[in-house]
Tab-separated table of C-alpha atoms in Angstrom:
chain	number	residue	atom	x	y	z
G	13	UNK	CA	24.250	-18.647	7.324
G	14	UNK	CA	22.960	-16.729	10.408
G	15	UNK	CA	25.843	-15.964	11.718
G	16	UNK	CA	27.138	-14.728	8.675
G	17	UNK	CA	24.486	-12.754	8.078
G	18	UNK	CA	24.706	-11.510	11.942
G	19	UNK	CA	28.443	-10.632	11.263
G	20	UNK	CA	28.058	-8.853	8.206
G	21	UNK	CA	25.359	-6.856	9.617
G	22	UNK	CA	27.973	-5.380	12.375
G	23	UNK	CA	30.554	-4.979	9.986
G	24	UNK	CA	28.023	-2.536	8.021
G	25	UNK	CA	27.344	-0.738	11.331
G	26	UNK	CA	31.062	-0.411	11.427
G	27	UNK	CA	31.230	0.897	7.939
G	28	UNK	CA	28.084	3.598	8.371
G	29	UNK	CA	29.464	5.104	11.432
G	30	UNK	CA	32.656	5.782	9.514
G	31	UNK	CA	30.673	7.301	6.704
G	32	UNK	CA	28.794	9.069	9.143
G	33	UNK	CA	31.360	11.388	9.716
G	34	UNK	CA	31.158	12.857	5.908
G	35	UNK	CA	28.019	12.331	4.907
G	36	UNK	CA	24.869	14.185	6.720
G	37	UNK	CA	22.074	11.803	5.722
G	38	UNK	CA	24.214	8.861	7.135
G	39	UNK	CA	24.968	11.067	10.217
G	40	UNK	CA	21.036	10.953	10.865
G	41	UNK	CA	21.013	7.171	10.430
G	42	UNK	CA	23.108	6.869	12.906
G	43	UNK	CA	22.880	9.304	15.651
G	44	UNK	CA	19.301	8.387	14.843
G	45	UNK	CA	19.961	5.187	16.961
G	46	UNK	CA	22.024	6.021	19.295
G	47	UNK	CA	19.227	6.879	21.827
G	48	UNK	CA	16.692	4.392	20.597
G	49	UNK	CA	16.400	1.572	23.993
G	50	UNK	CA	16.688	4.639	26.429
G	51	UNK	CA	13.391	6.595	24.608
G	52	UNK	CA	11.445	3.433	24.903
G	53	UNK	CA	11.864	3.010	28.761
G	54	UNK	CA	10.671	6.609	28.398
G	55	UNK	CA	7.853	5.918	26.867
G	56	UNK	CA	6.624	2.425	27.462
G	57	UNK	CA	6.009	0.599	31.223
G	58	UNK	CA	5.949	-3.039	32.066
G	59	UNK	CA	1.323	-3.010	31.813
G	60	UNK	CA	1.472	-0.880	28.402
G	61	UNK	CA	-0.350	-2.787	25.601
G	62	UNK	CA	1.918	-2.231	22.298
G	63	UNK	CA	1.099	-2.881	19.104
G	64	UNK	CA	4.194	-2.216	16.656
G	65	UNK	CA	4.000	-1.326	13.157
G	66	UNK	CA	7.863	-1.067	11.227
G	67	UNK	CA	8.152	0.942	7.831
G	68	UNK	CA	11.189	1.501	5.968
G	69	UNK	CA	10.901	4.892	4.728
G	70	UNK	CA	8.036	7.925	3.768
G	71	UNK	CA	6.613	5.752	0.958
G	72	UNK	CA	5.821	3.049	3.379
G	73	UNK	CA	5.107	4.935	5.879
G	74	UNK	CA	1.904	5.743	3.429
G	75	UNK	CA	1.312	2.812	2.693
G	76	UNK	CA	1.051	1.434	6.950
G	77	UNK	CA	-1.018	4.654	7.725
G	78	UNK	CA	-4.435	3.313	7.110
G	79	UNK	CA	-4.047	0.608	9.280
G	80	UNK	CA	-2.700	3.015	11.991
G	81	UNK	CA	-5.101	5.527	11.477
G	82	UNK	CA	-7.725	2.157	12.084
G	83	UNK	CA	-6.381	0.628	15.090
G	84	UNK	CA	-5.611	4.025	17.043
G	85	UNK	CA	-9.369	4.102	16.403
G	86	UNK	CA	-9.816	0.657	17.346
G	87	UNK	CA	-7.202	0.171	20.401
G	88	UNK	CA	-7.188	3.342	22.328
G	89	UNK	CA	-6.160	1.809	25.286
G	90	UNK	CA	-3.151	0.179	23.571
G	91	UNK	CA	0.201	2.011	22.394
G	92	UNK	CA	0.957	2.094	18.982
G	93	UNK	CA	4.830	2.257	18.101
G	94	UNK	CA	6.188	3.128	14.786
G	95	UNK	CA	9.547	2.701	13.902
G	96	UNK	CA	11.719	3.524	10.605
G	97	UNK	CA	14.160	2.038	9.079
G	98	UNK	CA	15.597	5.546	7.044
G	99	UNK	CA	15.964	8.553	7.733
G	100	UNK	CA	14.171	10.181	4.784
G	101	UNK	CA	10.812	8.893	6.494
G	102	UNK	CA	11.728	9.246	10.044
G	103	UNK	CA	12.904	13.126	10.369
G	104	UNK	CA	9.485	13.669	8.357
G	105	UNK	CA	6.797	11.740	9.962
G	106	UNK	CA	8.526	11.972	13.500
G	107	UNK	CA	5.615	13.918	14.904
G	108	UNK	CA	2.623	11.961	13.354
G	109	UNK	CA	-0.263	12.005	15.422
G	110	UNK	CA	-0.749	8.256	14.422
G	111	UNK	CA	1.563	6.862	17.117
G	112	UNK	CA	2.532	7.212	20.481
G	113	UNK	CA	6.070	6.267	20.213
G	114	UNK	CA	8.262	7.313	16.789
G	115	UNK	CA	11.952	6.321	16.433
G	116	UNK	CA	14.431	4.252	14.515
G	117	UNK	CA	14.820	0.807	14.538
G	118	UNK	CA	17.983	-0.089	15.552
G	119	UNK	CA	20.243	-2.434	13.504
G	120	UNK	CA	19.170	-6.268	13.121
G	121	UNK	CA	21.606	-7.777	15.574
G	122	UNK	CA	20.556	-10.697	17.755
G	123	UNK	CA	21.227	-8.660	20.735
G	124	UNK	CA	19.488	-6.092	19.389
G	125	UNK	CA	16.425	-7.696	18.508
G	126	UNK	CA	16.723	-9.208	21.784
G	127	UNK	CA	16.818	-6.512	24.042
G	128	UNK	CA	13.643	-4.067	21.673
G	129	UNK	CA	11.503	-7.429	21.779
G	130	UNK	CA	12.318	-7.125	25.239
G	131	UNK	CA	11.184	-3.652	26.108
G	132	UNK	CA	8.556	-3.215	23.750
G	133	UNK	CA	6.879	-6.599	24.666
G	134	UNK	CA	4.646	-5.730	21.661
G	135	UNK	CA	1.039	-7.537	21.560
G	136	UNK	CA	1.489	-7.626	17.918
G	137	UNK	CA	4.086	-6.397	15.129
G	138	UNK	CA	3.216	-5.249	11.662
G	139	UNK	CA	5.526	-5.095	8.616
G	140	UNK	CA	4.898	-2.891	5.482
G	141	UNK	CA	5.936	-4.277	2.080
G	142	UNK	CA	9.403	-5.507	1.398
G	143	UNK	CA	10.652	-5.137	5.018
G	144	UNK	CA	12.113	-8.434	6.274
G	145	UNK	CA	14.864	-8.583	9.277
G	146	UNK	CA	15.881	-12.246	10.244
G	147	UNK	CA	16.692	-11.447	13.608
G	148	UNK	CA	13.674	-9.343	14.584
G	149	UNK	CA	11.681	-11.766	12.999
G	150	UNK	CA	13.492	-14.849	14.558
G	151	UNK	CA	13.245	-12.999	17.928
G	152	UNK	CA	9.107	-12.413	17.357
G	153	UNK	CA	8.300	-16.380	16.554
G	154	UNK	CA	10.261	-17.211	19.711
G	155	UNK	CA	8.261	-14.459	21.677
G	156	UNK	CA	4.721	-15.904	19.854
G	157	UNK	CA	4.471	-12.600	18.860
G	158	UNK	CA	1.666	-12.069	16.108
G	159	UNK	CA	3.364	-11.023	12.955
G	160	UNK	CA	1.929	-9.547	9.893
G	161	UNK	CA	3.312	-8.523	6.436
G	162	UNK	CA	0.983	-5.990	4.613
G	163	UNK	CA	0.377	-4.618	1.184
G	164	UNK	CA	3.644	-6.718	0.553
G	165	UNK	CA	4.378	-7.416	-3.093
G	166	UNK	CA	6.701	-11.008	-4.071
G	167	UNK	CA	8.345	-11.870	-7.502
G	168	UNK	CA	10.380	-14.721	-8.180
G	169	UNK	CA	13.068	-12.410	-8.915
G	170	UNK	CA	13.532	-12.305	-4.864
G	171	UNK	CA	15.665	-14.033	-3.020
G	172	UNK	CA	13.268	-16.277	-1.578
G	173	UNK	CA	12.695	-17.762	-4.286
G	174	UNK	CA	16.009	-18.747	-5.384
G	175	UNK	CA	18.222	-21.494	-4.574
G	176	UNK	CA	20.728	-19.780	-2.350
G	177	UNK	CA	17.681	-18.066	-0.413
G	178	UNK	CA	16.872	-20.273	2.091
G	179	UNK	CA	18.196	-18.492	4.412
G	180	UNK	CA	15.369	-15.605	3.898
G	181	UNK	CA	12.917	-18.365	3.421
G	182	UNK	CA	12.845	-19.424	6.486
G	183	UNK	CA	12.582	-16.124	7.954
G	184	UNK	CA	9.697	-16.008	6.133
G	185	UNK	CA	7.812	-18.575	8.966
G	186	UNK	CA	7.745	-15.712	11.548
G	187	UNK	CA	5.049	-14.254	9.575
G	188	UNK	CA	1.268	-15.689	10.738
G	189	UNK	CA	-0.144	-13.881	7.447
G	190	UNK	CA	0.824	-12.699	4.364
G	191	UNK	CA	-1.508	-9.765	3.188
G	192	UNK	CA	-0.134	-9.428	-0.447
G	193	UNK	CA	-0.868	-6.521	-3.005
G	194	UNK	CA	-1.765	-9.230	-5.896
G	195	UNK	CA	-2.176	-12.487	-7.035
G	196	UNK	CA	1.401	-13.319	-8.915
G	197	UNK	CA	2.652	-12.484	-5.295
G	198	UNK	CA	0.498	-15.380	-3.598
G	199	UNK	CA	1.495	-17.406	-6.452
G	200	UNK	CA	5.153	-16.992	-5.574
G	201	UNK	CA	4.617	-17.779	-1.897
G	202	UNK	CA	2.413	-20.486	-2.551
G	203	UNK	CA	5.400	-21.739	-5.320
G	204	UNK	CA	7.678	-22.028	-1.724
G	205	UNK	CA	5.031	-23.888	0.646
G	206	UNK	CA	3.633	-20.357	2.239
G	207	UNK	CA	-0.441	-20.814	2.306
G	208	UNK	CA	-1.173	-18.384	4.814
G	209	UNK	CA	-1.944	-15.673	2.161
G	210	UNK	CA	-4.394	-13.097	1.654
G	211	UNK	CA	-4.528	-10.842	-2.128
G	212	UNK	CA	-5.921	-7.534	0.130
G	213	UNK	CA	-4.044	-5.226	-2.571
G	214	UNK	CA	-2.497	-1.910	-1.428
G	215	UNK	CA	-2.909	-0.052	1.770
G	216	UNK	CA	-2.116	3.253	-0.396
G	217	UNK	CA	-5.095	3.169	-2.339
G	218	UNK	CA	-6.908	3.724	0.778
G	219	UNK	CA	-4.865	6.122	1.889
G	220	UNK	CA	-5.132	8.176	-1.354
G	221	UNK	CA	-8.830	8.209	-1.677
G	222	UNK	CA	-9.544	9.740	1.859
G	223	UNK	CA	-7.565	12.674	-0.136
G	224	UNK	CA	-10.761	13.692	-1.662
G	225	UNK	CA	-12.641	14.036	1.812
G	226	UNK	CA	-10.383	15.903	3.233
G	227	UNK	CA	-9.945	19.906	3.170
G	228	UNK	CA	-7.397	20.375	0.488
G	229	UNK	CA	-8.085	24.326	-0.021
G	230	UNK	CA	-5.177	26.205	-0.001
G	231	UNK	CA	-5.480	30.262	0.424
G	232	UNK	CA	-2.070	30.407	-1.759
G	233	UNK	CA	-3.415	28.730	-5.032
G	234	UNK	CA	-6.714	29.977	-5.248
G	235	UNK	CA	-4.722	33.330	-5.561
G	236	UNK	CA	-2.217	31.855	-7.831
G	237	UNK	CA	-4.293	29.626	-10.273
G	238	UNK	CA	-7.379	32.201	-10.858
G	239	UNK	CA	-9.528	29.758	-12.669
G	240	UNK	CA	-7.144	28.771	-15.474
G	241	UNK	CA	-5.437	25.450	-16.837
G	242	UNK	CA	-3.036	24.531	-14.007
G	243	UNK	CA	-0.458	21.602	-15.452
G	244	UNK	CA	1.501	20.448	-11.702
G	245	UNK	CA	4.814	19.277	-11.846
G	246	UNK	CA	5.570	16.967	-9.029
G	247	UNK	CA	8.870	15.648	-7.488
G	248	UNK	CA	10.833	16.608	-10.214
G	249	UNK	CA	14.641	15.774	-10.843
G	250	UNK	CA	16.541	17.866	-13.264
G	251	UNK	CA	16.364	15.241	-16.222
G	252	UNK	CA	12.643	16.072	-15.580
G	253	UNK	CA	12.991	19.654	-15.558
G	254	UNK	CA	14.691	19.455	-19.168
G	255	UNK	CA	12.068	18.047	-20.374
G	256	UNK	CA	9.334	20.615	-19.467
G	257	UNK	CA	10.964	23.603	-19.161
G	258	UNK	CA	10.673	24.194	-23.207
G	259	UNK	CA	7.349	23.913	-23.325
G	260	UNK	CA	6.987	26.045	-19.939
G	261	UNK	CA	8.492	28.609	-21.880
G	262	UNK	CA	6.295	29.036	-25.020
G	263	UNK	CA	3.179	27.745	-23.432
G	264	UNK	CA	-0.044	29.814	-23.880
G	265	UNK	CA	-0.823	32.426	-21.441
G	266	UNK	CA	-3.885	30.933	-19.927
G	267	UNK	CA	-1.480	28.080	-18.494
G	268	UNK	CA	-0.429	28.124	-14.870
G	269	UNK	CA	2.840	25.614	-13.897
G	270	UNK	CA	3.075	24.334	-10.350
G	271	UNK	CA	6.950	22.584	-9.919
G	272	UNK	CA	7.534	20.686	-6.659
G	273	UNK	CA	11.195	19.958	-6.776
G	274	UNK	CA	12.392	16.893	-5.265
G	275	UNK	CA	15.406	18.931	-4.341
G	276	UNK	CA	14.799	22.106	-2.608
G	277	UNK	CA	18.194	23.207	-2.118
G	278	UNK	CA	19.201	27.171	-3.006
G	279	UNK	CA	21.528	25.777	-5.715
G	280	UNK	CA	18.455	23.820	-7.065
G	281	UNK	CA	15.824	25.958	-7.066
G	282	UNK	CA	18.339	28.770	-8.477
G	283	UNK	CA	19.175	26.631	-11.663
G	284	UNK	CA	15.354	25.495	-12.068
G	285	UNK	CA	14.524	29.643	-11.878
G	286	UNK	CA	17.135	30.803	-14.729
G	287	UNK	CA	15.885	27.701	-16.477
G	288	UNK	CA	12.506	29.166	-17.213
G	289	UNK	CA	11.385	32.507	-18.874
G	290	UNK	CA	7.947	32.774	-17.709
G	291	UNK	CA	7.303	35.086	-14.748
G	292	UNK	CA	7.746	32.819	-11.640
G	293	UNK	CA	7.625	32.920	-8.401
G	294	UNK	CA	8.402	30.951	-5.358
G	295	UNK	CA	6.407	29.217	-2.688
G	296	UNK	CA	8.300	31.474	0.381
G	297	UNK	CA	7.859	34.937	-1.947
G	298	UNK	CA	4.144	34.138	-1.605
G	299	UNK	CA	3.288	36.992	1.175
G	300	UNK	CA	5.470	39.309	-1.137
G	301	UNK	CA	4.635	38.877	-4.174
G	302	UNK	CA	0.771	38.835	-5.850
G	303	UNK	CA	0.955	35.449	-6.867
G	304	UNK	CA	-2.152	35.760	-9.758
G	305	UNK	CA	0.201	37.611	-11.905
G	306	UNK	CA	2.933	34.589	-12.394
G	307	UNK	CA	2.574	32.327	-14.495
G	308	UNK	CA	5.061	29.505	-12.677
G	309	UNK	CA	5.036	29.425	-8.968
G	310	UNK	CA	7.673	26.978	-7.564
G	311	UNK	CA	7.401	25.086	-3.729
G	312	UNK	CA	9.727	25.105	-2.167
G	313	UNK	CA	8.850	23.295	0.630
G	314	UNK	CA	7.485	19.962	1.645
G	315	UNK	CA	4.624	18.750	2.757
G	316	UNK	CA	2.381	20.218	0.204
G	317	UNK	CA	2.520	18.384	-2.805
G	318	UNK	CA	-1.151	16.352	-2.254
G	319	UNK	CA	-3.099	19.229	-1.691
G	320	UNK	CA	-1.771	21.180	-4.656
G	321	UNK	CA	-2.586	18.003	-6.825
G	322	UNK	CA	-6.295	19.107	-6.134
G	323	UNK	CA	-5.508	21.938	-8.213
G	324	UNK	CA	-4.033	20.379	-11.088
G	325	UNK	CA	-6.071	19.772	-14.591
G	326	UNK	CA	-2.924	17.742	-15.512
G	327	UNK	CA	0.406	16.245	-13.880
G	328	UNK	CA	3.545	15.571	-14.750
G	329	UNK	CA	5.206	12.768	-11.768
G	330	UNK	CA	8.877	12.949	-11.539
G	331	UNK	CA	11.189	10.928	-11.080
G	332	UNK	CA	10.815	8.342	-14.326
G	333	UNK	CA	14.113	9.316	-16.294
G	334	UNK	CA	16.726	8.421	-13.721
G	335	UNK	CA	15.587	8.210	-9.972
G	336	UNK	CA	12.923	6.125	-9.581
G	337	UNK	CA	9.231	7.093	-10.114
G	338	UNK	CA	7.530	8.919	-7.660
G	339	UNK	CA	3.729	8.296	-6.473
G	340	UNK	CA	1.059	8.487	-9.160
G	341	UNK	CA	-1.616	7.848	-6.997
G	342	UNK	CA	-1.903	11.330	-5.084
G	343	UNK	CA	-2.734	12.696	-8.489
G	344	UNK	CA	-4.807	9.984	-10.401
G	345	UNK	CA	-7.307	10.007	-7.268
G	346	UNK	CA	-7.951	13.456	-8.673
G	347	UNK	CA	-8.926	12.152	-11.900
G	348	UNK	CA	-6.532	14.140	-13.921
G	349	UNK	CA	-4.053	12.709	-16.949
G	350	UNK	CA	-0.656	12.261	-15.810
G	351	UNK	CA	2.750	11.956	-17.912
G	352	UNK	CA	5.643	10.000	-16.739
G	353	UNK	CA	9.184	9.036	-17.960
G	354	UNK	CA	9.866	5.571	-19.442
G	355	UNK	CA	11.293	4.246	-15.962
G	356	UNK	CA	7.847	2.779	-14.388
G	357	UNK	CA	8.735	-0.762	-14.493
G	358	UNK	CA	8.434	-2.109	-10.945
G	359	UNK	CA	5.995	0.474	-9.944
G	360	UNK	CA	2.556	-1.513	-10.113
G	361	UNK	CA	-0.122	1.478	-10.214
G	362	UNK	CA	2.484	2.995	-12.961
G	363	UNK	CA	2.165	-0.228	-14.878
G	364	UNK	CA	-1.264	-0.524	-14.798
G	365	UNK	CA	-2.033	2.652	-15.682
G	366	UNK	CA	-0.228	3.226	-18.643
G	367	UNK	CA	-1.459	-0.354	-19.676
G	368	UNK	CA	-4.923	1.378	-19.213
G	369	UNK	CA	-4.301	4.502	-20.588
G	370	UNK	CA	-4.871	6.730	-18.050
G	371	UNK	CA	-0.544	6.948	-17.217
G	372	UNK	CA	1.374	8.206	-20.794
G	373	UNK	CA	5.154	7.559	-20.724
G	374	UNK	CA	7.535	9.440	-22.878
G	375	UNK	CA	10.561	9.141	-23.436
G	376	UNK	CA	12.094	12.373	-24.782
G	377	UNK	CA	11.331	16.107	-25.529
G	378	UNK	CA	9.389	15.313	-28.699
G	379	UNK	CA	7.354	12.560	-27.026
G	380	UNK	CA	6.405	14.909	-24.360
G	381	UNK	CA	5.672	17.897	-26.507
G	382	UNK	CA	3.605	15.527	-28.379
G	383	UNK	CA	1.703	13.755	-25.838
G	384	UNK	CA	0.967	17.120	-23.959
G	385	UNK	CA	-0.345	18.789	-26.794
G	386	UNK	CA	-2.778	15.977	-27.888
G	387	UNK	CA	-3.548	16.158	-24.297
G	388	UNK	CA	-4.584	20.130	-24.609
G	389	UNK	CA	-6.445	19.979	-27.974
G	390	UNK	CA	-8.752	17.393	-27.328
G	391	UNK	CA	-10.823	17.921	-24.425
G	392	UNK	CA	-12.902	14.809	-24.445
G	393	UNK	CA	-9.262	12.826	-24.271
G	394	UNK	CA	-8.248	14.502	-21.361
G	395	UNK	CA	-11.440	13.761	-19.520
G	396	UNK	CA	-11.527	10.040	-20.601
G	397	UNK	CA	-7.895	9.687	-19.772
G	398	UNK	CA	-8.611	11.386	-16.360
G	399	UNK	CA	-11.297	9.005	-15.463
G	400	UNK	CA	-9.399	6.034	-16.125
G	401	UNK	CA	-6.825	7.373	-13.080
G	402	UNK	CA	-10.183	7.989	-10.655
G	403	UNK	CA	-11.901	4.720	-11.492
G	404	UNK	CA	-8.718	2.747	-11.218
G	405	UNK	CA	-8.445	4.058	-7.133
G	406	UNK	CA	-11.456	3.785	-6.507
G	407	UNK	CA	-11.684	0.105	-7.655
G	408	UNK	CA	-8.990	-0.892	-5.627
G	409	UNK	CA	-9.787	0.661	-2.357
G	410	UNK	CA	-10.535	-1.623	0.559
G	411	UNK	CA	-6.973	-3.494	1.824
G	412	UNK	CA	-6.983	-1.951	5.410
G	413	UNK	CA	-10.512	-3.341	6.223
G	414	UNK	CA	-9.284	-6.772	4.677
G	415	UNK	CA	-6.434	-6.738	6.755
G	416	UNK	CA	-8.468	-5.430	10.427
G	417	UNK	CA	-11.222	-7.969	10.108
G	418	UNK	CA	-8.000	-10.569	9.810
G	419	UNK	CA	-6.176	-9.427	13.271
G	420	UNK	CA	-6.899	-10.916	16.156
G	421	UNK	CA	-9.350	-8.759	17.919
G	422	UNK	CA	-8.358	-10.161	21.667
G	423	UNK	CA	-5.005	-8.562	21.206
């Protein structure tokens, strides 16, 4: 099985360089990796002290920077390397302060495995959530490398937990702990003979409540919002879009609309504009245009999404109708209601929240007209609902310490 599994993965590499020559994202995957061994003799000598930390994209990238934002604190004599699996998360976070070293992690062949564990000699190696490579892993138990999974989440739905999966089982043994998000995942690795388990919860739910210490004024909305009901729109997909841009249109004029597109393409942001009747503007017009006399002011950048959530009196998280759901958290820390589309299953916070009350799915136009509307008439709803969201981070902070006072300290 390992050498199947070894094969196929070349035969994919084959496959994605072809693809790489019409498709841009693909192109970064690739050329991505290209340079990956000869940056780490760059950047790493023979006496440097590593520690590694591996994330597949942005989302776990979030979810890992706690516990990098802790042991830069806590190691500043060692090197902390963070690599990326996709490119969506790499070309973003590529400059973070939070490591020393940033790259891609090149495919998981034996001989690549080989040759990173190699040069990166790490002290210890962290994975975030779902990310499991046989080979790297394989390569770390032979090196006695300390391994870690954190905020991970299992269901027997997995392969692991199957009877074809022992392949991915045994991978599985490279790990010296398990930090898992809840207790049905323990459950399921206990269910397979894996004891070495901690319930820590999420790493995100850290991250999301030092939100509210940080500065999140921006000079852009305090002209734009002037005091009134702001409703925020984040990471929105055109099914999304649909669904709002009615009630945009015939809201009351004491209601601002923040939209954060997920797609910030010309052609996007063009169609999303002629959607909507109400005087808007976009985030780039801002020096141009007096911003306090639109009602709908559109970003149209990155980067800026969290912040503006501290602005919000309401939310509306993308993503739910088609694409996947996008992050609840960065909003509910704010204490604010937020509306969803009926996708959420899978997404934990998402489930828990709209088990709570504090999340409302919809599933239409009239759901959402309805739901939004109950929402605005009754005052005391939206601050109960809002305080659910708050209460629910704030009682689930406290994985990263769980995890640090775990590691080994002599590292």
């Amino acid at each position: 099985m390992h050498a199947l599994y070894s094969f196929l993965v070349h035969i994919a590499w084959f496959f994605l360089k072809l693809i790489a020559l019409i498709k841009p994202k693909i192109k970064l995957f690739v050329d991505g990796r290209k340079n990956v061994f000869s940056d780490l003799s760059d950047s790493i000598t023979s006496t440097d002290k590593v520690i590694w930390m591996h994330v597949a994209s942005l989302g776990e990238y979030e979810q890992g920077l706690p516990i990098l934002q802790k042991l830069k604190r806590l190691y500043p004599n060692h090197k902390l390397l963070l690599t990326f699996f996709s490119p969506s998360g790499y070309e973003v976070k590529k400059n973070t302060p939070f490591a020393d070293i940033v790259t891609y992690l090149p495919l998981d062949t034996i001989t690549n495995a080989k040759r990173f564990i190699k040069q990166v000699n790490p002290k210890m190696a962290i994975f975030i959530k779902y990310e499991i490579w046989p080979n790297y892993l394989n390569t770390l138990k032979k090196n006695k490398v300390p391994t870690f999974l954190a905020s991970a989440l299992f269901s027997k739905k997995q392969v692991y937990f199957k009877w074809y999966g022992s392949f991915m089982r045994k991978s599985l043994k490279a790990f010296d702990h398990f930090f898992v998000q809840d207790s049905n995942s323990k459950k399921a690795l206990n269910s397979i003979g894996f004891n070495n388990v901690t319930v820590s919860g999420d790493t995100r739910f850290d991250r999301v409540s030092e939100i509210l210490d940080q500065n999140n004024e921006l000079d852009f909305m305090n002209a734009f919002k002037q005091n009134k009901f702001c409703v925020v729109v984040g990471s929105s997909w055109p099914e999304d879009e649909k669904i709002i841009a009615d009630f945009i249109n015939t809201s009351a004029e004491d209601i601002k609309f923040v939209i954060a597109p997920h797609d910030i393409k010309n052609e996007h942001l063009k169609s999303l504009t002629e959607r909507l009747t109400k005087k808007t503007a976009c985030y780039s017009q801002r020096e141009s245009k007096p911003l306090e006399n639109y009602d709908v002011l559109i970003i149209d950048t990155i980067g800026l999404l969290t912040k503006i959530y501290s602005y919000a009196d309401m939310a509306y998280v993308g993503g739910g109708f088609k694409t996947g759901l996008h992050n609840t958290l960065e909003p509910a820390v704010f204490g604010i209601p937020i509306i969803i589309g009926p996708n959420y299953s899978g997404f934990k916070e998402a489930e828990d929240l709209v088990n709570s009350g504090g999340v409302l799915s919809i599933k239409n136009e009239v759901e959402f007209l309805k739901t939004i509307n109950n929402l605005l008439t009754n005052e005391s709803l939206m601050k109960s609902t809002g305080k659910i969201n708050s209460k629910y981070v704030s009682s689930n902070t406290g994985a990263t310490i769980k995890f640090l006072n775990h590691i080994d300290p002599r590292i």
